[in-house]
Coordinates of C-alpha atoms and ligand atoms in Angstrom, one line a residue:
M1 CA 0.0 0.1 -0.1
I2 CA 2.7 2.3 1.0
T3 CA 4.8 1.3 -2.1
L4 CA 1.9 1.9 -4.4
R5 CA 1.3 5.5 -2.9
K6 CA 4.9 6.2 -3.2
G7 CA 4.6 5.1 -7.0
L8 CA 1.6 7.4 -7.5
L9 CA 3.5 10.2 -5.8
S10 CA 6.3 9.7 -8.3
V11 CA 3.9 9.7 -11.2
V12 CA 2.2 13.0 -10.0
L13 CA 5.7 14.6 -9.4
C14 CA 6.9 13.6 -12.9
L15 CA 3.8 15.1 -14.5
L16 CA 4.3 18.3 -12.5
L17 CA 8.0 18.6 -13.5
L18 CA 6.9 18.0 -17.1
L19 CA 4.2 20.8 -16.9
I20 CA 6.8 23.2 -15.4
A21 CA 9.3 22.4 -18.0
A22 CA 6.5 22.9 -20.8
G23 CA 5.7 26.3 -19.1
A24 CA 9.3 27.3 -19.0
A25 CA 9.8 26.5 -22.7
M26 CA 6.8 28.7 -23.6
A27 CA 8.0 31.6 -21.5
Q28 CA 10.0 34.0 -23.6
K29 CA 12.3 36.0 -21.5
P30 CA 13.1 39.3 -23.1
T31 CA 16.6 39.6 -24.3
R32 CA 16.6 43.5 -24.9
V33 CA 15.4 46.3 -22.9
L34 CA 14.3 49.7 -24.1
I35 CA 13.9 52.4 -21.3
V36 CA 12.2 55.6 -22.2
T37 CA 12.4 58.4 -19.7
M38 CA 9.8 61.1 -20.3
D39 CA 11.7 63.8 -18.4
Q40 CA 9.3 65.7 -15.9
M41 CA 6.2 63.9 -17.0
R42 CA 3.1 63.9 -14.7
P43 CA 1.1 60.7 -14.7
E44 CA -2.1 62.4 -15.8
Y45 CA -0.5 63.9 -19.1
A46 CA -1.0 60.4 -20.8
K47 CA -4.9 60.9 -20.8
Q48 CA -4.9 64.7 -20.7
F49 CA -2.7 65.0 -23.9
D50 CA -4.0 61.9 -25.7
M51 CA -0.6 60.0 -25.5
T52 CA -2.0 56.7 -27.1
N53 CA 1.3 54.7 -27.1
M54 CA 1.6 55.3 -23.4
L55 CA -2.0 54.4 -22.8
W56 CA -1.7 51.2 -24.9
L57 CA 1.3 50.2 -22.8
Q58 CA -0.6 50.9 -19.6
N59 CA -3.6 48.8 -20.9
H60 CA -1.5 45.9 -22.0
G61 CA 1.5 45.7 -19.5
A62 CA 2.3 46.2 -15.8
H63 CA 1.0 49.5 -15.0
F64 CA 2.2 50.9 -11.6
N65 CA -0.3 53.7 -11.1
K66 CA 1.0 54.9 -7.8
A67 CA 4.7 55.0 -8.6
Y68 CA 6.9 57.8 -7.2
V69 CA 10.4 58.8 -7.5
G70 CA 11.0 57.5 -3.9
Q71 CA 14.3 59.6 -3.4
M72 CA 15.8 63.0 -3.3
A73 CA 16.8 65.0 -4.9
S74 CA 14.1 64.5 -7.5
E75 CA 16.2 65.8 -10.4
T76 CA 17.5 64.5 -13.8
V77 CA 21.2 64.1 -13.0
V78 CA 20.4 62.1 -9.9
S79 CA 17.4 60.1 -10.9
H80 CA 18.9 58.7 -14.1
N81 CA 21.8 57.1 -12.5
T82 CA 19.4 55.4 -10.0
I83 CA 17.3 54.1 -12.9
V84 CA 20.3 52.3 -14.3
S85 CA 21.9 51.2 -10.9
G86 CA 18.9 50.4 -8.6
L87 CA 20.7 52.6 -5.9
F88 CA 19.7 55.4 -3.8
P89 CA 21.7 58.5 -4.2
K90 CA 23.4 58.1 -1.0
H91 CA 25.0 55.0 -2.5
M92 CA 25.8 56.5 -5.9
G93 CA 28.4 59.1 -5.2
W94 CA 26.2 62.2 -5.7
S95 CA 22.7 63.1 -4.3
D96 CA 22.0 66.3 -5.9
E97 CA 22.8 69.0 -8.3
V98 CA 25.6 70.0 -5.9
M99 CA 28.0 67.8 -4.0
R100 CA 30.7 67.9 -1.5
D101 CA 33.7 65.8 -2.7
T102 CA 34.8 64.7 0.8
D103 CA 37.4 62.1 -0.4
N104 CA 38.8 64.3 -3.1
V105 CA 37.7 61.7 -5.8
L106 CA 37.8 64.5 -8.5
G107 CA 41.0 66.1 -7.5
Y108 CA 39.6 69.6 -6.6
G109 CA 40.8 69.0 -3.0
A110 CA 39.2 67.2 -0.3
G111 CA 35.7 68.7 0.6
A112 CA 35.6 70.7 -2.6
I113 CA 32.0 71.9 -3.5
V114 CA 31.1 70.8 -7.0
T115 CA 28.1 71.2 -9.3
T116 CA 27.1 67.7 -10.5
G117 CA 25.5 68.7 -13.8
D118 CA 28.7 70.3 -14.9
L119 CA 30.9 67.3 -14.4
T120 CA 32.6 65.6 -17.4
Y121 CA 32.1 62.1 -18.5
D122 CA 35.3 61.1 -17.0
Q123 CA 34.3 62.7 -13.7
Y124 CA 31.1 60.7 -13.4
V125 CA 33.0 57.6 -14.0
L126 CA 35.3 58.5 -11.2
L127 CA 32.5 58.9 -8.8
I128 CA 30.8 55.7 -9.8
E129 CA 34.0 53.7 -9.5
S130 CA 34.8 55.2 -6.2
K131 CA 31.7 53.4 -4.9
G132 CA 32.3 50.3 -7.2
Y133 CA 28.8 49.3 -8.4
P134 CA 27.5 47.8 -11.6
K135 CA 25.1 49.6 -14.0
L136 CA 22.7 48.4 -16.7
G137 CA 25.4 48.0 -19.3
D138 CA 27.5 45.9 -17.1
Y139 CA 24.6 43.6 -16.6
M140 CA 23.8 43.5 -20.2
H141 CA 27.6 42.9 -21.3
K142 CA 27.6 40.0 -18.8
A143 CA 24.3 38.4 -19.9
F144 CA 24.8 39.2 -23.6
P145 CA 28.6 39.3 -24.3
G146 CA 29.4 41.7 -27.2
S147 CA 26.0 43.4 -27.2
I148 CA 25.6 47.1 -27.6
V149 CA 24.3 49.3 -24.9
A150 CA 23.4 52.9 -26.0
N151 CA 22.0 56.1 -24.5
F152 CA 20.7 59.1 -26.2
G153 CA 19.1 62.4 -25.2
E154 CA 19.1 66.1 -25.6
K155 CA 21.0 67.0 -22.5
K156 CA 24.8 66.4 -22.0
Y157 CA 24.7 65.7 -18.2
Q158 CA 21.7 63.5 -18.5
V159 CA 23.3 61.3 -21.2
E160 CA 26.7 61.2 -19.7
S161 CA 25.7 60.4 -16.1
T162 CA 23.5 57.5 -17.4
A163 CA 26.1 56.2 -19.7
A164 CA 29.0 56.6 -17.4
S165 CA 31.1 53.4 -16.7
S166 CA 28.9 51.0 -18.6
S167 CA 27.6 52.1 -22.1
D168 CA 29.1 51.5 -25.5
Y169 CA 27.5 54.5 -27.4
W170 CA 25.9 57.7 -26.6
A171 CA 25.1 61.0 -28.0
Y172 CA 23.5 64.3 -26.9
M173 CA 23.1 67.7 -28.6
G174 CA 26.5 69.2 -28.6
S175 CA 27.7 72.8 -28.1
K176 CA 26.6 75.8 -30.3
Y177 CA 28.8 76.5 -33.3
N178 CA 28.7 79.5 -35.4
T179 CA 28.2 80.0 -39.2
V180 CA 32.0 80.1 -39.7
A181 CA 32.3 76.5 -38.4
L182 CA 29.6 75.1 -40.7
P183 CA 31.2 72.1 -42.2
D184 CA 29.2 72.3 -45.4
P185 CA 26.6 75.1 -45.5
S186 CA 24.9 73.5 -48.6
V187 CA 23.8 70.4 -46.5
L188 CA 21.7 72.6 -43.9
P189 CA 18.5 74.3 -44.6
W190 CA 19.3 77.4 -42.5
V191 CA 22.1 79.8 -42.1
G192 CA 23.2 80.3 -38.5
K193 CA 24.2 78.4 -35.5
Y194 CA 23.9 74.7 -35.2
R195 CA 24.6 71.9 -32.8
G196 CA 25.7 68.3 -33.8
P197 CA 25.7 65.0 -31.9
E198 CA 28.5 64.8 -29.5
G199 CA 29.5 62.2 -26.8
W200 CA 33.1 62.0 -25.7
V201 CA 35.5 60.1 -23.4
G202 CA 38.2 62.4 -22.1
G203 CA 36.7 65.7 -22.9
T204 CA 36.0 67.1 -26.3
T205 CA 39.3 66.0 -27.7
G206 CA 39.0 62.4 -26.4
E207 CA 37.4 59.4 -28.0
S208 CA 34.0 59.9 -29.6
K209 CA 31.3 57.4 -28.6
V210 CA 28.9 58.6 -31.2
P211 CA 28.4 55.8 -33.6
S212 CA 29.9 56.8 -37.1
Y213 CA 26.5 56.3 -38.9
I214 CA 25.1 59.1 -36.6
A215 CA 28.1 61.4 -36.4
S216 CA 28.3 61.5 -40.2
D217 CA 24.6 62.0 -41.0
P218 CA 23.7 65.6 -41.5
R219 CA 20.2 64.9 -40.1
F220 CA 21.6 65.0 -36.7
M221 CA 22.6 68.7 -37.0
I222 CA 19.9 71.0 -35.7
S223 CA 19.4 74.8 -35.6
S224 CA 20.2 76.0 -32.1
G225 CA 21.0 79.3 -30.4
N226 CA 19.7 81.5 -33.3
S227 CA 17.1 84.1 -32.4
T228 CA 14.3 82.2 -34.1
D229 CA 14.9 79.0 -32.1
A230 CA 13.5 80.8 -28.9
Y231 CA 10.0 81.2 -30.1
G232 CA 9.9 84.4 -28.1
T233 CA 10.5 82.6 -24.8
T234 CA 13.5 84.7 -23.9
V235 CA 11.1 87.4 -23.3
D236 CA 7.9 85.8 -22.3
K237 CA 7.2 85.4 -18.6
P238 CA 7.5 83.1 -16.8
A239 CA 9.4 81.1 -19.6
Y240 CA 12.2 83.6 -19.8
L241 CA 13.6 82.3 -16.6
Y242 CA 14.8 79.2 -18.5
P243 CA 13.9 79.8 -22.2
E244 CA 13.9 77.4 -25.2
D245 CA 17.1 77.4 -27.2
G246 CA 16.2 75.0 -30.2
R247 CA 17.1 71.8 -28.4
Y248 CA 13.6 70.8 -27.2
A249 CA 11.1 71.9 -29.7
P250 CA 11.1 69.9 -33.0
G251 CA 11.6 73.1 -35.1
A252 CA 10.9 74.3 -38.6
Y253 CA 13.3 72.0 -40.5
P254 CA 11.6 68.7 -41.3
D255 CA 14.7 66.9 -42.4
N256 CA 16.6 68.2 -39.2
L257 CA 13.9 67.9 -36.4
S258 CA 15.2 68.7 -33.0
G259 CA 14.0 67.6 -29.6
D260 CA 12.5 64.2 -29.0
A261 CA 12.4 63.4 -32.8
W262 CA 16.2 63.6 -32.8
V263 CA 16.5 61.3 -29.8
A264 CA 14.0 58.8 -31.5
D265 CA 16.0 58.9 -34.8
A266 CA 19.2 58.2 -33.0
A267 CA 17.6 55.0 -31.4
I268 CA 16.3 54.0 -34.6
K269 CA 19.8 54.3 -36.2
V270 CA 21.2 52.1 -33.6
M271 CA 18.4 49.5 -34.0
E272 CA 18.9 49.4 -37.7
N273 CA 22.7 49.2 -37.7
E274 CA 23.4 47.0 -34.5
E275 CA 21.6 43.7 -34.7
D276 CA 22.9 42.7 -31.2
W277 CA 21.9 45.7 -29.2
S278 CA 20.8 44.6 -25.7
A279 CA 19.8 48.0 -24.0
I280 CA 18.9 51.5 -25.3
H281 CA 18.0 54.2 -22.8
L282 CA 16.4 57.4 -24.2
N283 CA 15.7 60.6 -22.5
F284 CA 12.8 62.6 -24.1
S285 CA 13.3 66.2 -22.6
G286 CA 10.7 68.1 -24.5
I287 CA 8.2 67.8 -21.6
D288 CA 10.8 68.8 -19.2
K289 CA 11.6 72.1 -20.9
I290 CA 8.0 73.1 -21.4
G291 CA 7.3 72.1 -17.7
H292 CA 10.0 74.4 -16.5
M293 CA 9.0 77.3 -18.8
W294 CA 5.1 77.2 -18.1
G295 CA 4.6 75.2 -14.9
G296 CA 4.1 71.4 -15.0
G297 CA 0.5 70.7 -14.0
S298 CA -0.8 74.3 -13.9
V299 CA -4.1 75.0 -15.1
D300 CA -4.0 78.8 -15.5
T301 CA -1.0 79.4 -17.8
E302 CA -0.2 79.2 -21.4
A303 CA 0.8 75.6 -21.1
N304 CA -2.8 74.5 -21.5
Y305 CA -3.7 76.3 -24.5
H306 CA -3.7 74.8 -27.9
W307 CA -1.9 77.3 -30.1
D308 CA -2.5 77.7 -33.7
P309 CA -0.7 74.4 -35.1
T310 CA 0.3 76.3 -38.3
T311 CA 2.6 78.4 -36.2
L312 CA 5.6 77.1 -34.5
L313 CA 4.3 78.5 -31.2
D314 CA 2.3 75.4 -30.8
Q315 CA 5.6 73.5 -30.3
I316 CA 6.5 75.4 -27.2
H317 CA 3.4 74.4 -25.3
M318 CA 2.5 71.2 -23.3
P319 CA -0.3 69.7 -25.5
F320 CA 2.0 69.6 -28.6
I321 CA 5.1 68.5 -26.9
A322 CA 3.5 65.7 -24.8
K323 CA 1.8 64.4 -27.9
N324 CA 5.1 64.7 -29.8
A325 CA 6.9 62.7 -27.2
D326 CA 4.3 59.9 -27.5
N327 CA 4.6 60.0 -31.2
Q328 CA 8.3 59.4 -30.9
L329 CA 7.8 56.5 -28.6
G330 CA 5.4 55.2 -31.2
R331 CA 8.1 55.4 -33.9
V332 CA 10.5 53.6 -31.8
I333 CA 8.1 50.8 -31.1
A334 CA 7.1 50.7 -34.8
K335 CA 10.8 50.3 -35.7
L336 CA 11.1 47.3 -33.1
K337 CA 8.1 45.7 -34.8
D338 CA 9.6 46.4 -38.4
L339 CA 12.7 44.5 -37.3
H340 CA 10.9 41.7 -35.6
Q341 CA 12.5 42.6 -32.3
W342 CA 9.2 43.6 -30.6
G343 CA 8.8 40.2 -29.3
E344 CA 12.3 40.1 -27.7
T345 CA 12.2 43.5 -26.0
M346 CA 11.1 44.8 -22.6
V347 CA 9.8 48.2 -22.8
V348 CA 10.0 50.5 -19.7
V349 CA 8.3 54.0 -19.9
L350 CA 8.7 56.2 -16.9
A351 CA 9.6 59.7 -15.7
D352 CA 12.7 60.7 -13.7
H353 CA 10.6 63.2 -11.6
A354 CA 7.5 65.0 -12.1
S355 CA 6.8 68.7 -11.8
T356 CA 5.0 71.5 -9.9
Y357 CA 4.5 75.3 -10.5
A358 CA 5.2 78.3 -8.4
E359 CA 2.1 79.7 -6.9
K360 CA 4.5 80.7 -4.3
A361 CA 7.6 82.0 -6.3
H362 CA 10.8 82.9 -4.5
Y363 CA 13.2 83.2 -7.3
V364 CA 14.9 86.0 -9.3
D365 CA 12.3 87.1 -11.7
A366 CA 14.5 88.0 -14.6
A367 CA 15.3 86.7 -18.1
G368 CA 17.8 83.7 -17.6
G369 CA 17.0 83.7 -13.9
G370 CA 17.0 80.0 -13.4
N371 CA 20.7 79.6 -13.1
L372 CA 20.9 82.6 -10.8
S373 CA 18.3 81.2 -8.5
W374 CA 19.0 77.5 -8.3
Y375 CA 22.6 78.0 -7.3
Y376 CA 23.8 80.3 -4.5
D377 CA 27.5 80.7 -4.0
P378 CA 28.1 83.7 -1.6
N379 CA 31.7 82.9 -1.1
N380 CA 32.6 81.8 -4.6
V381 CA 33.6 78.3 -3.5
A382 CA 32.4 76.1 -6.3
A383 CA 35.3 74.3 -7.9
N384 CA 33.8 73.9 -11.4
T385 CA 31.2 76.6 -12.2
A386 CA 30.5 80.3 -11.7
Y387 CA 26.8 79.9 -11.2
G388 CA 25.1 81.7 -8.3
R389 CA 28.0 83.9 -7.4
A390 CA 27.3 86.5 -4.7
G391 CA 25.4 89.6 -5.8
A392 CA 23.8 88.0 -8.8
N393 CA 21.1 86.1 -7.2
N394 CA 19.0 85.2 -4.3
D395 CA 21.0 87.4 -1.8
S396 CA 17.8 88.8 -0.4
V397 CA 15.6 85.7 0.0
L398 CA 18.4 83.6 1.5
A399 CA 19.7 86.3 3.6
P400 CA 18.8 84.7 6.9
L401 CA 20.7 81.6 5.9
N402 CA 23.7 83.6 4.7
A403 CA 23.7 85.7 7.9
T404 CA 24.8 82.9 9.9
G405 CA 28.1 83.4 8.3
N406 CA 28.5 79.6 7.8
L407 CA 26.9 79.0 4.4
A408 CA 29.4 77.4 2.0
Y409 CA 26.9 76.8 -0.8
S410 CA 23.2 76.2 -1.4
Y411 CA 21.0 74.8 -4.0
Q412 CA 17.2 75.5 -4.1
S413 CA 14.4 74.4 -6.3
T414 CA 11.4 72.9 -4.6
A415 CA 13.6 72.2 -1.6
V416 CA 16.2 74.3 -0.1
E417 CA 19.7 72.6 0.7
A418 CA 22.6 74.0 2.3
W419 CA 26.3 72.9 2.7
L420 CA 27.9 74.4 5.6
I421 CA 31.5 75.6 6.3
D422 CA 31.4 74.5 10.1
R423 CA 29.5 71.2 10.4
G424 CA 29.5 71.0 14.2
W425 CA 26.2 69.9 15.5
S426 CA 25.2 73.3 17.0
K427 CA 26.2 75.0 13.8
K428 CA 23.9 72.7 11.9
L429 CA 21.0 73.5 14.2
E430 CA 21.7 77.0 13.7
A431 CA 21.5 76.8 10.0
A432 CA 18.3 74.6 10.2
E433 CA 16.7 77.3 12.4
A434 CA 17.6 80.1 9.9
T435 CA 16.3 77.8 7.1
Q436 CA 12.9 77.4 8.9
T437 CA 12.5 81.2 8.6
L438 CA 12.8 81.3 4.9
P439 CA 9.4 81.6 3.1
D440 CA 7.2 78.5 2.7
V441 CA 9.4 76.0 4.4
L442 CA 7.5 73.0 5.5
A443 CA 10.1 71.1 7.6
T444 CA 13.9 71.4 8.2
Y445 CA 16.4 68.4 8.8
V446 CA 20.1 68.2 9.5
K447 CA 22.4 65.3 8.4
W448 CA 23.6 63.0 11.2
R449 CA 25.8 60.2 9.8
D450 CA 23.7 58.2 7.4
E451 CA 20.3 59.8 8.1
Y452 CA 18.6 63.1 8.6
V453 CA 17.2 64.3 11.9
L454 CA 14.0 66.4 11.8
V455 CA 14.6 69.7 13.6
S456 CA 11.4 71.8 13.0
R457 CA 8.2 71.7 11.1
S458 CA 5.8 74.4 9.9
A459 CA 2.7 75.0 12.1
T460 CA 0.7 75.8 9.0
M461 CA 0.7 72.7 6.7
T462 CA -2.5 71.9 4.8
V463 CA -4.0 68.4 5.2
A464 CA -2.6 67.3 1.8
E465 CA 0.8 68.7 2.7
R466 CA 0.7 66.9 6.1
T467 CA -0.5 63.7 4.9
W468 CA 2.1 63.2 2.1
W469 CA 4.9 64.6 4.5
R470 CA 4.0 62.2 7.4
N471 CA 4.2 59.2 5.0
H472 CA 7.2 60.2 2.9
G473 CA 9.2 63.2 4.2
Q474 CA 11.6 61.2 6.4
E475 CA 11.9 58.5 4.0
L476 CA 12.8 60.7 1.0
V477 CA 15.4 62.9 2.7
D478 CA 17.1 59.8 4.2
T479 CA 17.8 58.6 0.7
M480 CA 20.3 61.3 0.1
A481 CA 22.3 61.1 3.4
S482 CA 26.0 60.6 2.5
N483 CA 29.2 62.6 2.7
A484 CA 28.3 64.3 -0.6
A485 CA 24.9 65.5 0.6
P486 CA 23.7 68.8 2.1
D487 CA 24.1 69.3 5.8
V488 CA 20.8 71.0 6.1
V489 CA 17.5 70.3 4.1
G490 CA 14.4 72.6 4.0
L491 CA 11.5 70.9 2.5
L492 CA 9.1 73.3 0.9
K493 CA 5.3 73.6 0.8
N494 CA 3.2 72.6 -2.0
R495 CA 3.4 74.8 -5.3
T496 CA 6.4 76.5 -4.0
S497 CA 9.7 77.1 -6.0
Y498 CA 12.8 78.9 -5.3
G499 CA 14.2 78.1 -8.9
V500 CA 12.0 78.6 -11.8
Y501 CA 8.2 78.8 -12.4
G502 CA 7.9 75.0 -13.2
D503 CA 10.3 73.0 -11.0
H504 CA 11.2 69.9 -9.1
G505 CA 13.9 68.6 -6.7
G506 CA 12.0 68.2 -3.5
A507 CA 9.7 65.9 -1.6
Q508 CA 6.2 67.2 -2.6
R509 CA 3.7 64.7 -3.9
D510 CA 3.6 66.7 -7.3
V511 CA 7.2 66.3 -8.1
Q512 CA 7.3 62.8 -6.7
R513 CA 4.5 61.1 -8.4
I514 CA 5.5 59.7 -11.8
P515 CA 4.2 57.5 -14.5
M516 CA 5.7 53.9 -14.6
V517 CA 4.8 51.2 -17.1
M518 CA 6.6 47.9 -18.2
Y519 CA 5.7 45.8 -21.1
A520 CA 6.9 42.7 -22.7
E521 CA 5.1 40.4 -25.2
G522 CA 3.3 37.8 -23.0
M523 CA 3.6 39.8 -19.9
Q524 CA 0.4 39.5 -17.8
H525 CA -1.5 42.8 -17.8
V526 CA -1.8 44.2 -14.3
V527 CA -2.6 47.5 -12.7
R528 CA -0.8 47.7 -9.5
G529 CA -1.2 50.4 -6.9
T530 CA 2.0 49.4 -5.0
P531 CA 4.5 52.3 -4.3
F532 CA 6.9 51.5 -7.0
R533 CA 10.1 53.6 -6.9
L534 CA 13.0 54.4 -9.1
V535 CA 15.3 52.1 -7.3
D536 CA 12.9 49.2 -8.2
V537 CA 13.3 49.6 -11.9
M538 CA 16.6 47.8 -12.4
P539 CA 16.0 44.9 -10.1
T540 CA 12.6 44.4 -11.7
V541 CA 13.9 44.6 -15.2
L542 CA 16.7 42.1 -14.4
R543 CA 14.3 39.6 -12.8
A544 CA 12.0 39.8 -15.8
M545 CA 15.0 39.1 -18.1
G546 CA 16.3 36.4 -15.8
I547 CA 19.5 38.1 -15.2
P548 CA 21.0 37.6 -11.7
Q549 CA 22.0 40.7 -9.6
M550 CA 25.7 41.0 -9.1
A551 CA 25.7 43.4 -6.3
P552 CA 23.3 44.8 -3.7
M553 CA 20.6 47.2 -4.8
D554 CA 18.4 49.5 -2.7
G555 CA 15.2 48.4 -4.9
K556 CA 12.8 45.5 -4.8
A557 CA 12.6 43.1 -7.7
Y558 CA 8.9 42.9 -8.5
H559 CA 7.7 39.8 -10.2
L560 CA 6.0 40.5 -13.7
P561 CA 4.9 37.0 -15.0
I562 CA 5.5 36.4 -18.6
H563 CA 3.5 33.6 -20.1
Ligands
ZN601 ZN1 14.5 65.5 -15.3

């Protein structure tokens, strides 16, 4: 009797194993990943601006409809390296637009204050190697030896920080040239300044990482820096704080489209020329630029008007630019289908941070005021930029903080962050108390080892502010806490900005809540309300692709079943 049951058990076990094996044979794990970051996109834009490709992905893939950045600072140059590493900023080497290089990794001297967005490619590599962590490209090269990993976007610091230490190819829109430098004026349909694709290792004279089929294609030259490339945004308020320069709107030249079309075309070129590409990361920055100029999510500014589509003015407003970003996503997807790569590719579409607008504005209201307001360098200490030098900027609004005589540098957007000269405990408390007196500060924290300690909170929070802050305030500031990070942080109230009209950087719900969707053929369609964060992207992608983690990550590997 016992023998018989054992025999039955064996038969059942064998059948089970066969079933599991059959299931495994049917499951096609993706062998490529396409990550598209819609820079500064708020989740509601998908429906609001009829982003049909994004909506299709949400209706067929894994849609995380309560996703949020999950860290600070909520900024491009920080978020992108998290997306491709799965690490919190405190483990990355930089946490913000500004950093203190405590260990002299960059060679400016121990403790030098450095602006992160102005670092070179080589400097990002130094910071990454000082922490010794693998990134997307390292995983893809290990899993698919010899495969190509590429990054494209409009902005230098975005592309370089994402590519640093692990990508094979990358390109961004290079610096402006004048007419004298035009290589062959007959190939371009305009007379004036242009930008071409750039991507260098070792400064502009080093090795180019722009694939030759992109570098040599005149399509990738764009008109930029000419007076017509601004569409009036250098004078129109509030856009003039951080105006368009030709890099983000598609422009007037159909064979040399700028903005997200340029980025999509670069991706399409790689797909056509590199059969064995394994990862492509794209940053579409059009939404980001328009959000900075007119305010992300604002209901009462020009951003929500449909301009006459027969004029180029339509291009510098959100309805056009969001739809355009989605159209470019659609073109890249169509190319994947053309090449029969759609069934092998996992697609991730997300934002690096979202956006709010300044009902409560505390910036320098002047043309080009953004760089004057974000950065404050009262003692001219920054090692690699001249932004925010004393007298040019927020001297008045930041006066109480500067009056302590202990401010080395501060960066302010939708949070205020201060790096101090004397970092003794009582001096940190003094700076936090001064920060709490600044306008519309919600709560202040000081850094203590690998966390932040709450020092004060506003007595006048709204219910919405209090609810979000109670759930996320401490969690978000703690993700920054490293030697590089600010000594004092002031979180700001909703719809408050110290930088430009439309801004991000802080802990507010408006800048933290982001779109997040993942899709691969055969992936089970789910809508999940779990609080998915940027650190969860890498572990979740690797799990779906069946690639083991080589190093610890701060994120969680969500299981996305593929049948
Ligand atoms: Zn961004």
